[in-house]
Short mmCIF file of C-alpha atoms in Angstrom, two decimals:
data_model
loop_
_atom_site.label_atom_id
_atom_site.label_comp_id
_atom_site.label_asym_id
_atom_site.label_seq_id
_atom_site.Cartn_x
_atom_site.Cartn_y
_atom_site.Cartn_z
CA MET A 299 -11.93 -24.25 -3.38
CA PHE A 300 -11.64 -23.31 -7.04
CA GLN A 301 -14.87 -21.30 -6.75
CA TYR A 302 -13.38 -19.61 -3.69
CA PHE A 303 -10.36 -18.61 -5.78
CA LEU A 304 -12.59 -17.01 -8.43
CA SER A 305 -14.50 -15.08 -5.76
CA TRP A 306 -11.22 -14.06 -4.10
CA MET A 307 -9.86 -12.69 -7.37
CA LEU A 308 -13.03 -10.65 -7.91
CA SER A 309 -12.53 -9.25 -4.43
CA THR A 310 -8.90 -8.48 -5.28
CA ALA A 311 -10.01 -6.48 -8.31
CA LEU A 312 -12.25 -4.38 -6.10
CA ILE A 313 -9.53 -3.86 -3.50
CA LEU A 314 -7.04 -2.65 -6.11
CA SER A 315 -9.53 -0.42 -7.89
CA LEU A 316 -10.79 1.26 -4.72
CA SER A 317 -7.64 1.31 -2.60
CA LEU A 318 -5.32 3.12 -5.02
CA VAL A 319 -7.71 5.74 -6.38
CA ALA A 320 -10.74 7.66 -5.22
CA PRO A 321 -13.35 9.67 -7.14
CA GLY A 322 -13.39 13.45 -7.20
CA GLY A 323 -10.62 16.00 -6.90
CA GLU A 324 -7.20 15.48 -5.41
CA ALA A 325 -7.18 15.43 -1.61
CA GLN A 326 -4.85 17.73 0.27
CA ASP A 327 -2.52 16.28 2.89
CA LYS A 328 -2.71 18.20 6.18
CA HIS A 329 0.94 17.63 7.00
CA ALA A 330 3.68 19.79 5.57
CA SER A 331 6.39 17.99 3.61
CA GLN A 332 9.60 17.22 5.43
CA SER A 333 12.80 19.11 4.72
CA GLY A 334 15.63 17.62 2.71
CA THR A 335 13.39 15.95 0.12
CA VAL A 336 14.50 14.26 -3.09
CA GLN A 337 12.20 13.81 -6.09
CA SER A 338 12.13 10.70 -8.30
CA SER A 339 9.76 9.10 -10.79
CA GLY A 340 8.57 5.53 -11.10
CA ASN A 341 8.24 2.77 -8.53
CA PRO A 342 10.88 3.23 -5.79
CA PHE A 343 10.85 -0.55 -5.18
CA ASP A 344 11.68 -1.54 -8.76
CA ARG A 345 15.33 -2.14 -7.94
CA PHE A 346 14.50 -5.29 -5.97
CA GLU A 347 14.08 -7.53 -9.00
CA HIS A 348 14.94 -10.83 -7.31
CA PHE A 349 13.96 -11.94 -3.81
CA SER A 350 11.98 -14.33 -1.66
CA ALA A 351 10.27 -13.41 1.60
CA THR A 352 7.36 -14.04 3.94
CA LEU A 353 4.62 -11.43 3.61
CA SER A 354 2.19 -10.32 6.31
CA GLY A 355 -0.40 -7.54 5.99
CA GLY A 356 -0.84 -5.40 2.91
CA LEU A 357 -3.83 -4.95 0.60
CA GLY A 358 -4.74 -8.64 0.78
CA ARG A 359 -4.29 -8.87 4.56
CA ASP A 360 -1.93 -11.80 4.03
CA HIS A 361 -0.43 -13.71 6.96
CA ASP A 362 2.86 -15.58 6.68
CA ARG A 363 2.45 -15.74 2.91
CA LYS A 364 5.52 -17.01 1.08
CA ILE A 365 6.30 -14.80 -1.93
CA PHE A 366 8.93 -14.77 -4.65
CA ARG A 367 9.99 -12.28 -7.31
CA SER A 368 12.08 -12.73 -10.43
CA GLU A 369 12.04 -9.60 -12.61
CA LYS A 370 8.47 -9.11 -13.92
CA LEU A 371 7.09 -12.28 -12.29
CA MET A 372 5.87 -12.72 -8.71
CA ARG A 373 4.55 -15.84 -7.00
CA LEU A 374 2.45 -16.28 -3.85
CA ASP A 375 1.89 -19.67 -2.16
CA PHE A 376 -1.45 -20.78 -0.74
CA ALA A 377 -2.61 -23.97 0.99
CA ASP A 378 -4.12 -25.60 -2.10
CA HIS A 379 -2.63 -23.62 -4.99
CA TYR A 380 -0.13 -20.97 -5.98
CA ARG A 381 -0.47 -17.77 -7.99
CA VAL A 382 1.92 -16.29 -10.52
CA THR A 383 1.54 -12.65 -11.55
CA ASP A 384 3.09 -11.15 -14.66
CA MET A 385 3.39 -7.50 -13.65
CA GLU A 386 4.00 -6.31 -17.20
CA GLU A 387 0.87 -7.85 -18.75
CA PRO A 388 -0.62 -7.69 -16.02
CA ALA A 389 -2.24 -11.06 -15.35
CA THR A 390 -2.40 -13.67 -12.61
CA TRP A 391 -2.53 -17.45 -12.96
CA GLY A 392 -4.04 -19.50 -10.13
CA VAL A 393 -2.59 -23.02 -10.40
CA PHE A 394 -4.33 -25.93 -8.67
CA GLN A 395 -3.54 -29.64 -8.88
CA ASP A 396 -6.11 -30.32 -11.59
CA ARG A 397 -6.91 -26.91 -13.11
CA CYS A 398 -5.86 -23.32 -13.47
CA ALA A 399 -7.42 -19.94 -14.12
CA LYS A 400 -6.02 -16.77 -15.68
CA PHE A 401 -7.24 -13.43 -14.37
CA PRO A 402 -6.38 -10.05 -16.00
CA MET A 403 -5.28 -8.39 -12.75
CA PRO A 404 -2.26 -8.57 -10.43
CA ASP A 405 -2.56 -10.36 -7.11
CA ALA A 406 -3.00 -7.92 -4.21
CA GLY A 407 0.14 -9.34 -2.57
CA THR A 408 2.33 -7.98 -5.38
CA TRP A 409 1.73 -4.37 -4.24
CA PRO A 410 3.81 -2.14 -3.81
CA PHE A 411 6.19 -3.85 -6.26
CA PHE A 412 3.36 -3.49 -8.76
CA GLY A 413 1.21 -0.42 -9.26
CA LEU A 414 3.42 2.62 -8.58
CA ARG A 415 5.14 3.30 -11.90
CA GLU A 416 2.87 6.23 -12.73
CA TYR A 417 3.69 7.98 -9.45
CA GLN A 418 6.21 10.67 -8.60
CA ALA A 419 8.03 9.90 -5.36
CA GLU A 420 9.29 12.43 -2.81
CA HIS A 421 11.85 10.93 -0.40
CA SER A 422 12.57 12.48 2.98
CA VAL A 423 13.90 11.57 6.42
CA ASN A 424 11.74 12.70 9.33
CA PRO A 425 13.95 14.74 11.69
CA ALA A 426 11.55 14.10 14.59
CA ILE A 427 12.52 10.41 14.88
CA PRO A 428 15.90 8.62 15.03
CA GLU A 429 17.53 8.03 11.67
CA LYS A 430 18.13 4.36 12.49
CA GLU A 431 15.77 1.82 14.05
CA THR A 432 16.04 -1.94 14.51
CA VAL A 433 13.22 -4.10 13.16
CA ASP A 434 13.21 -7.91 13.42
CA GLY A 435 16.94 -7.85 14.17
CA HIS A 436 17.79 -5.62 11.19
CA VAL A 437 19.26 -2.14 11.58
CA CYS A 438 17.13 0.03 9.30
CA ARG A 439 17.18 3.47 7.78
CA VAL A 440 13.79 5.08 8.28
CA GLU A 441 12.49 6.96 5.27
CA HIS A 442 9.25 8.81 4.54
CA LEU A 443 7.81 8.66 1.01
CA THR A 444 5.07 10.69 -0.59
CA LEU A 445 3.86 9.14 -3.84
CA ALA A 446 1.54 11.19 -6.03
CA ARG A 447 0.00 11.01 -9.47
CA LYS A 448 -2.55 13.11 -11.39
CA LYS A 449 -3.60 10.62 -14.09
CA PRO A 450 -5.60 8.49 -14.73
CA ALA A 451 -7.08 9.58 -11.37
CA PRO A 452 -5.54 11.77 -8.66
CA SER A 453 -3.91 9.71 -5.93
CA THR A 454 -1.55 10.45 -3.03
CA ILE A 455 -0.01 7.77 -0.84
CA LYS A 456 2.16 8.35 2.24
CA MET A 457 4.62 5.67 3.33
CA LYS A 458 6.95 5.19 6.24
CA VAL A 459 9.58 2.67 5.17
CA TRP A 460 12.14 0.72 7.21
CA GLU A 461 15.04 -0.14 4.85
CA ALA A 462 17.34 -2.88 6.15
CA ASP A 463 21.04 -2.02 5.94
CA ASP A 464 22.09 -5.68 5.66
CA LEU A 465 19.56 -6.34 2.85
CA GLN A 466 20.68 -3.52 0.51
CA GLY A 467 17.85 -1.30 1.72
CA PHE A 468 15.05 -3.84 1.22
CA PRO A 469 11.80 -2.50 2.79
CA ILE A 470 11.18 -5.02 5.58
CA LYS A 471 8.36 -2.88 7.03
CA ILE A 472 6.05 -0.33 5.40
CA GLU A 473 3.27 1.73 6.94
CA VAL A 474 0.85 2.99 4.31
CA ASN A 475 -1.62 5.89 4.42
CA ASN A 476 -3.78 6.44 1.32
CA ILE A 477 -4.70 10.11 1.54
CA GLN A 478 -7.65 9.81 -0.87
CA THR A 479 -9.38 6.79 0.66
CA GLY A 480 -8.18 7.22 4.24
CA ARG A 481 -7.14 3.57 4.34
CA GLN A 482 -4.13 2.77 6.54
CA TYR A 483 -2.32 -0.55 6.88
CA SER A 484 1.10 -2.12 7.41
CA ILE A 485 3.20 -4.51 5.36
CA THR A 486 6.03 -6.62 6.77
CA TYR A 487 8.54 -8.88 5.04
CA THR A 488 10.51 -11.47 7.00
CA ASN A 489 12.92 -14.25 6.02
CA VAL A 490 14.12 -12.06 3.15
CA SER A 491 16.63 -13.43 0.68
CA LEU A 492 17.93 -11.38 -2.27
CA GLU A 493 19.06 -14.50 -4.16
CA ARG A 494 17.39 -15.19 -7.51
CA PRO A 495 14.55 -17.72 -6.97
CA ASP A 496 14.41 -20.95 -8.97
CA ALA A 497 12.83 -20.19 -12.36
CA LYS A 498 10.62 -23.29 -12.08
CA LEU A 499 8.68 -21.63 -9.25
CA PHE A 500 7.05 -19.35 -11.84
CA ASP A 501 5.91 -22.09 -14.22
CA HIS A 502 2.22 -22.25 -15.06
CA PRO A 503 0.13 -24.10 -17.68
CA THR A 504 -0.04 -22.45 -21.08
CA LYS A 505 -3.80 -23.02 -21.30
CA CYS A 506 -6.03 -21.88 -18.44
CA ASP A 507 -9.63 -20.82 -18.01
CA SER A 508 -9.78 -17.10 -18.75
CA ILE A 509 -11.77 -14.84 -16.44
CA SER A 510 -12.82 -11.41 -17.62
CA LYS A 511 -12.00 -8.33 -15.56
CA PRO A 512 -15.04 -7.43 -13.42
CA GLN A 513 -16.55 -3.97 -13.19
CA PRO A 514 -16.47 -2.37 -9.70
CA LYS A 515 -20.19 -3.03 -9.07
CA GLU A 516 -19.82 -6.68 -10.06
CA ALA A 517 -16.75 -7.06 -7.84
CA ALA A 518 -18.57 -5.42 -4.94
CA ARG A 519 -21.47 -7.86 -5.24
CA SER A 520 -19.02 -10.77 -5.33
CA THR A 521 -17.22 -9.41 -2.26
CA ARG A 522 -20.45 -9.24 -0.24
CA LYS A 523 -21.49 -12.73 -1.35
CA HIS A 524 -18.03 -14.09 -0.60
CA ALA A 525 -17.99 -12.53 2.89
CA LYS A 526 -21.22 -14.34 3.76
CA ALA A 527 -20.17 -17.68 2.30
CA VAL A 528 -16.62 -17.88 3.66
CA ALA A 529 -16.06 -17.24 7.33
CA LYS A 530 -12.28 -17.51 7.27
CA PRO A 531 -10.05 -17.63 4.14
CA SER A 532 -7.13 -20.05 3.87
CA THR A 533 -3.85 -18.48 4.99
CA THR A 534 -1.48 -21.45 5.09
CA SER A 535 1.66 -20.66 3.16
CA GLY A 536 4.65 -22.44 1.79
CA GLN A 537 2.84 -25.43 0.23
CA ASN A 538 3.10 -26.20 -3.45
CA PRO A 539 0.62 -28.90 -4.51
CA ALA A 540 1.14 -28.25 -8.21
CA LYS A 541 4.49 -29.77 -8.88
#
């Protein structure tokens, strides 16, 4: 399983490198921007510094993945290990019962709380749909975001966000459309708590095997090899074998 983790992290590096940017010039969105827009800079989700939730979907195609955030640290639980990402470094530690590995990349499940600080955000409400919708029992404000950057590579991401009124606007559902790559996917967060998680959840050994950051071609080869070797990745959440 440890070898599976190494292969998974190589795949994660490829996902992050190819999903957020694309080669060539900046693509043009075919849809006109909505009226009543507000501009802002930085990650629009930065204000949610402390929470716990269950993640499904996203870049890593997670399913019922238990996640936690406390300021710059995020944790994701897996069946046989857990991962802690320092979003400032950035780096991820995979902690097993008898070993650990440090990888110089964030876990895919930390997005969009990681990875959007270089973007300019345009906020708007789509007048063609109701202002309020109910998702998973939460009354939500529906907002449309356009996130764009020019450096280090042009990138434009469209989001439709459901912000729960009773959770201080926490995004319990996000539909993502990467204009450059054409990739579309959804992210949902359930069982959300805005309480500060226990600090011990983010503990990891001080000494771990260090894994160098792969180049895109290397990560692509690992992804193809991993797809042939592993028919179905582990998706069980909520277990913490490394106490």
